[in-house]
mmCIF file of C-alpha atoms in Angstrom:
data_model
loop_
_atom_site.group_PDB
_atom_site.id
_atom_site.type_symbol
_atom_site.label_atom_id
_atom_site.label_comp_id
_atom_site.label_asym_id
_atom_site.label_seq_id
_atom_site.Cartn_x
_atom_site.Cartn_y
_atom_site.Cartn_z
ATOM 1 C CA PHE A 1 -14.231 -58.651 -24.034
ATOM 2 C CA ARG A 2 -15.993 -55.958 -22.158
ATOM 3 C CA SER A 3 -14.444 -52.583 -21.427
ATOM 4 C CA SER A 4 -15.222 -50.700 -18.215
ATOM 5 C CA PHE A 5 -14.233 -47.402 -19.783
ATOM 6 C CA ARG A 6 -16.931 -44.737 -19.737
ATOM 7 C CA PRO A 7 -16.447 -41.423 -21.470
ATOM 8 C CA PRO A 8 -16.381 -38.437 -19.126
ATOM 9 C CA GLN A 9 -19.736 -36.852 -18.494
ATOM 10 C CA PRO A 10 -20.162 -33.155 -19.258
ATOM 11 C CA VAL A 11 -19.881 -30.886 -16.225
ATOM 12 C CA SER A 12 -23.118 -29.129 -15.527
ATOM 13 C CA ASP A 13 -23.303 -25.335 -15.786
ATOM 14 C CA THR A 14 -24.143 -25.207 -12.084
ATOM 15 C CA MET A 15 -20.911 -26.995 -11.153
ATOM 16 C CA LYS A 16 -18.897 -24.656 -13.405
ATOM 17 C CA ASN A 17 -20.423 -21.626 -11.680
ATOM 18 C CA ILE A 18 -19.737 -23.046 -8.207
ATOM 19 C CA ARG A 19 -16.125 -23.775 -9.115
ATOM 20 C CA SER A 20 -15.636 -20.264 -10.534
ATOM 21 C CA ALA A 21 -17.258 -18.641 -7.513
ATOM 22 C CA ALA A 22 -14.999 -20.590 -5.155
ATOM 23 C CA LEU A 23 -11.864 -19.308 -6.892
ATOM 24 C CA LEU A 24 -12.951 -15.658 -7.064
ATOM 25 C CA PRO A 25 -11.864 -14.678 -3.504
ATOM 26 C CA LEU A 26 -8.429 -16.196 -4.124
ATOM 27 C CA PHE A 27 -7.960 -14.214 -7.329
ATOM 28 C CA LEU A 28 -9.154 -10.979 -5.678
ATOM 29 C CA PHE A 29 -6.738 -11.455 -2.779
ATOM 30 C CA ALA A 30 -3.817 -12.081 -5.142
ATOM 31 C CA ALA A 31 -4.730 -9.042 -7.230
ATOM 32 C CA LEU A 32 -4.844 -6.778 -4.180
ATOM 33 C CA LEU A 33 -1.649 -8.203 -2.759
ATOM 34 C CA PHE A 34 0.447 -7.899 -5.880
ATOM 35 C CA SER A 35 -1.020 -5.053 -7.891
ATOM 36 C CA GLY A 36 0.987 -1.895 -8.293
ATOM 37 C CA VAL A 37 4.332 -3.308 -7.141
ATOM 38 C CA PRO A 38 6.796 -5.025 -9.477
ATOM 39 C CA ALA A 39 7.757 -8.549 -8.414
ATOM 40 C CA ALA A 40 11.403 -7.621 -7.854
ATOM 41 C CA ALA A 41 10.394 -4.782 -5.551
ATOM 42 C CA ARG A 42 8.023 -6.953 -3.465
ATOM 43 C CA ALA A 43 10.834 -9.286 -2.506
ATOM 44 C CA ASP A 44 12.900 -6.425 -1.069
ATOM 45 C CA LEU A 45 10.165 -4.533 0.789
ATOM 46 C CA PRO A 46 10.848 -3.824 4.450
ATOM 47 C CA ALA A 47 8.452 -4.952 7.166
ATOM 48 C CA LYS A 48 5.540 -2.562 7.608
ATOM 49 C CA GLY A 49 5.883 0.173 10.218
ATOM 50 C CA ALA A 50 8.514 2.764 11.037
ATOM 51 C CA LEU A 51 11.350 3.467 8.612
ATOM 52 C CA LYS A 52 14.444 5.480 9.468
ATOM 53 C CA ALA A 53 15.663 8.084 6.977
ATOM 54 C CA GLN A 54 17.945 5.840 4.929
ATOM 55 C CA ALA A 55 15.393 3.004 4.654
ATOM 56 C CA ALA A 56 12.620 5.429 3.662
ATOM 57 C CA GLN A 57 14.779 6.952 0.926
ATOM 58 C CA ALA A 58 15.739 3.476 -0.329
ATOM 59 C CA LEU A 59 12.038 2.572 -0.501
ATOM 60 C CA ILE A 60 11.271 5.730 -2.501
ATOM 61 C CA ASP A 61 14.189 5.041 -4.842
ATOM 62 C CA SER A 62 13.257 1.385 -5.406
ATOM 63 C CA LEU A 63 9.486 1.746 -5.857
ATOM 64 C CA ASP A 64 9.533 5.141 -7.609
ATOM 65 C CA LYS A 65 6.071 5.846 -9.074
ATOM 66 C CA ASN A 66 4.577 2.685 -7.539
ATOM 67 C CA LEU A 67 4.893 4.187 -4.053
ATOM 68 C CA VAL A 68 2.225 6.604 -2.808
ATOM 69 C CA ILE A 69 3.739 9.186 -0.462
ATOM 70 C CA ILE A 70 1.195 10.893 1.766
ATOM 71 C CA ASP A 71 2.263 14.041 3.600
ATOM 72 C CA VAL A 72 0.092 14.387 6.708
ATOM 73 C CA ARG A 73 1.230 17.914 7.655
ATOM 74 C CA THR A 74 -1.003 20.963 7.397
ATOM 75 C CA PRO A 75 -1.581 22.561 3.976
ATOM 76 C CA GLY A 76 0.596 25.512 5.065
ATOM 77 C CA GLU A 77 3.506 23.228 5.921
ATOM 78 C CA PHE A 78 3.021 21.273 2.701
ATOM 79 C CA SER A 79 3.165 24.480 0.635
ATOM 80 C CA GLN A 80 6.573 25.319 2.147
ATOM 81 C CA GLY A 81 8.083 22.138 0.687
ATOM 82 C CA HIS A 82 7.301 18.457 0.212
ATOM 83 C CA VAL A 83 8.545 15.265 -1.402
ATOM 84 C CA PRO A 84 7.884 15.584 -5.154
ATOM 85 C CA GLY A 85 4.689 13.749 -6.086
ATOM 86 C CA ALA A 86 3.473 13.497 -2.477
ATOM 87 C CA LEU A 87 -0.230 13.855 -1.749
ATOM 88 C CA SER A 88 -1.338 16.299 0.945
ATOM 89 C CA LEU A 89 -3.719 14.673 3.422
ATOM 90 C CA PRO A 90 -3.541 16.339 6.845
ATOM 91 C CA VAL A 91 -3.720 13.838 9.708
ATOM 92 C CA GLU A 92 -6.658 15.759 11.221
ATOM 93 C CA GLU A 93 -8.687 15.021 8.075
ATOM 94 C CA LEU A 94 -7.625 11.401 7.679
ATOM 95 C CA PRO A 95 -10.527 9.735 9.542
ATOM 96 C CA ALA A 96 -13.017 11.372 7.171
ATOM 97 C CA ARG A 97 -10.860 10.712 4.079
ATOM 98 C CA LEU A 98 -9.667 7.124 4.590
ATOM 99 C CA GLU A 99 -10.856 6.141 1.119
ATOM 100 C CA GLU A 100 -8.150 8.418 -0.351
ATOM 101 C CA VAL A 101 -5.429 6.141 1.035
ATOM 102 C CA PRO A 102 -4.971 3.445 -1.605
ATOM 103 C CA MET A 103 -5.305 -0.194 -0.590
ATOM 104 C CA ASP A 104 -3.713 -1.561 -3.757
ATOM 105 C CA LYS A 105 -0.412 0.362 -3.675
ATOM 106 C CA PRO A 106 2.412 0.720 -1.176
ATOM 107 C CA VAL A 107 2.005 3.806 1.045
ATOM 108 C CA LEU A 108 4.565 5.885 2.959
ATOM 109 C CA PHE A 109 3.393 8.571 5.411
ATOM 110 C CA VAL A 110 5.642 11.571 6.100
ATOM 111 C CA CYS A 111 5.374 14.650 8.320
ATOM 112 C CA ARG A 112 7.809 17.038 10.057
ATOM 113 C CA THR A 113 9.058 14.779 12.873
ATOM 114 C CA GLY A 114 7.427 11.361 12.396
ATOM 115 C CA ARG A 115 4.803 11.821 15.084
ATOM 116 C CA ARG A 116 1.812 12.673 12.874
ATOM 117 C CA ALA A 117 2.976 10.119 10.301
ATOM 118 C CA SER A 118 2.922 7.436 13.017
ATOM 119 C CA TYR A 119 -0.637 8.482 13.976
ATOM 120 C CA ALA A 120 -1.706 8.187 10.331
ATOM 121 C CA TYR A 121 -0.002 4.795 10.053
ATOM 122 C CA GLU A 122 -1.807 3.530 13.169
ATOM 123 C CA MET A 123 -5.189 4.772 11.882
ATOM 124 C CA ILE A 124 -4.781 2.893 8.613
ATOM 125 C CA ARG A 125 -3.311 -0.202 10.306
ATOM 126 C CA LYS A 126 -6.326 -0.428 12.618
ATOM 127 C CA ALA A 127 -8.836 0.259 9.833
ATOM 128 C CA ARG A 128 -7.150 -2.218 7.443
ATOM 129 C CA PRO A 129 -5.177 -4.824 9.387
ATOM 130 C CA ALA A 130 -4.438 -6.852 6.252
ATOM 131 C CA GLN A 131 -2.744 -3.965 4.408
ATOM 132 C CA GLN A 132 0.932 -4.938 4.277
ATOM 133 C CA ALA A 133 2.725 -2.325 2.179
ATOM 134 C CA LEU A 134 2.389 0.490 4.713
ATOM 135 C CA TRP A 135 5.126 2.576 6.361
ATOM 136 C CA TYR A 136 5.856 5.903 7.988
ATOM 137 C CA LEU A 137 9.010 7.989 8.137
ATOM 138 C CA ASP A 138 10.456 7.982 11.635
ATOM 139 C CA GLY A 139 12.606 11.022 10.994
ATOM 140 C CA ALA A 140 12.625 14.619 9.865
ATOM 141 C CA PRO A 141 12.575 15.712 6.239
ATOM 142 C CA GLU A 142 14.422 18.828 5.131
ATOM 143 C CA TYR A 143 13.019 20.654 2.116
ATOM 144 C CA ARG A 144 15.133 23.037 0.024
ATOM 145 C CA ALA A 145 14.034 25.951 -2.131
ATOM 146 C CA ASP A 146 15.086 24.102 -5.301
ATOM 147 C CA GLY A 147 12.518 21.341 -4.602
ATOM 148 C CA ALA A 148 15.081 18.828 -3.343
ATOM 149 C CA TYR A 149 14.621 17.103 -0.017
ATOM 150 C CA MET A 150 16.611 15.009 2.418
ATOM 151 C CA PHE A 151 15.504 12.776 5.274
ATOM 152 C CA HIS A 152 17.294 12.942 8.638
#
């Protein structure tokens, strides 16, 4: 009786390296896509683009600290009131400061009327077409002296 069974041959180090290298882009893509946003929040995210007042507030409430809010108004406007935790990045400076807009976290742009926020959104969308978690407020925020705000 003769068996045709042959024990498995060891995989060469070269083949292991090739296999690992082939999987690296997949892992990097998954890390960028899902980092910074809890799984439950990802499922409920709106489509990228314009958000009306109620949808923008719901996004802020659901993502909390995982959402980066970028106020694209002038520093003077920002100093008169802003969404708590928002970063000030005037739209005029955005082309030179693109690296300050995170790629690995959801981003919401706000301004006084939605116009500058839409410009900022379009700049980032064109520079990074694959960035999905990206919105702008299509509305007008109201800032109160006590630090509270409301979107209209």
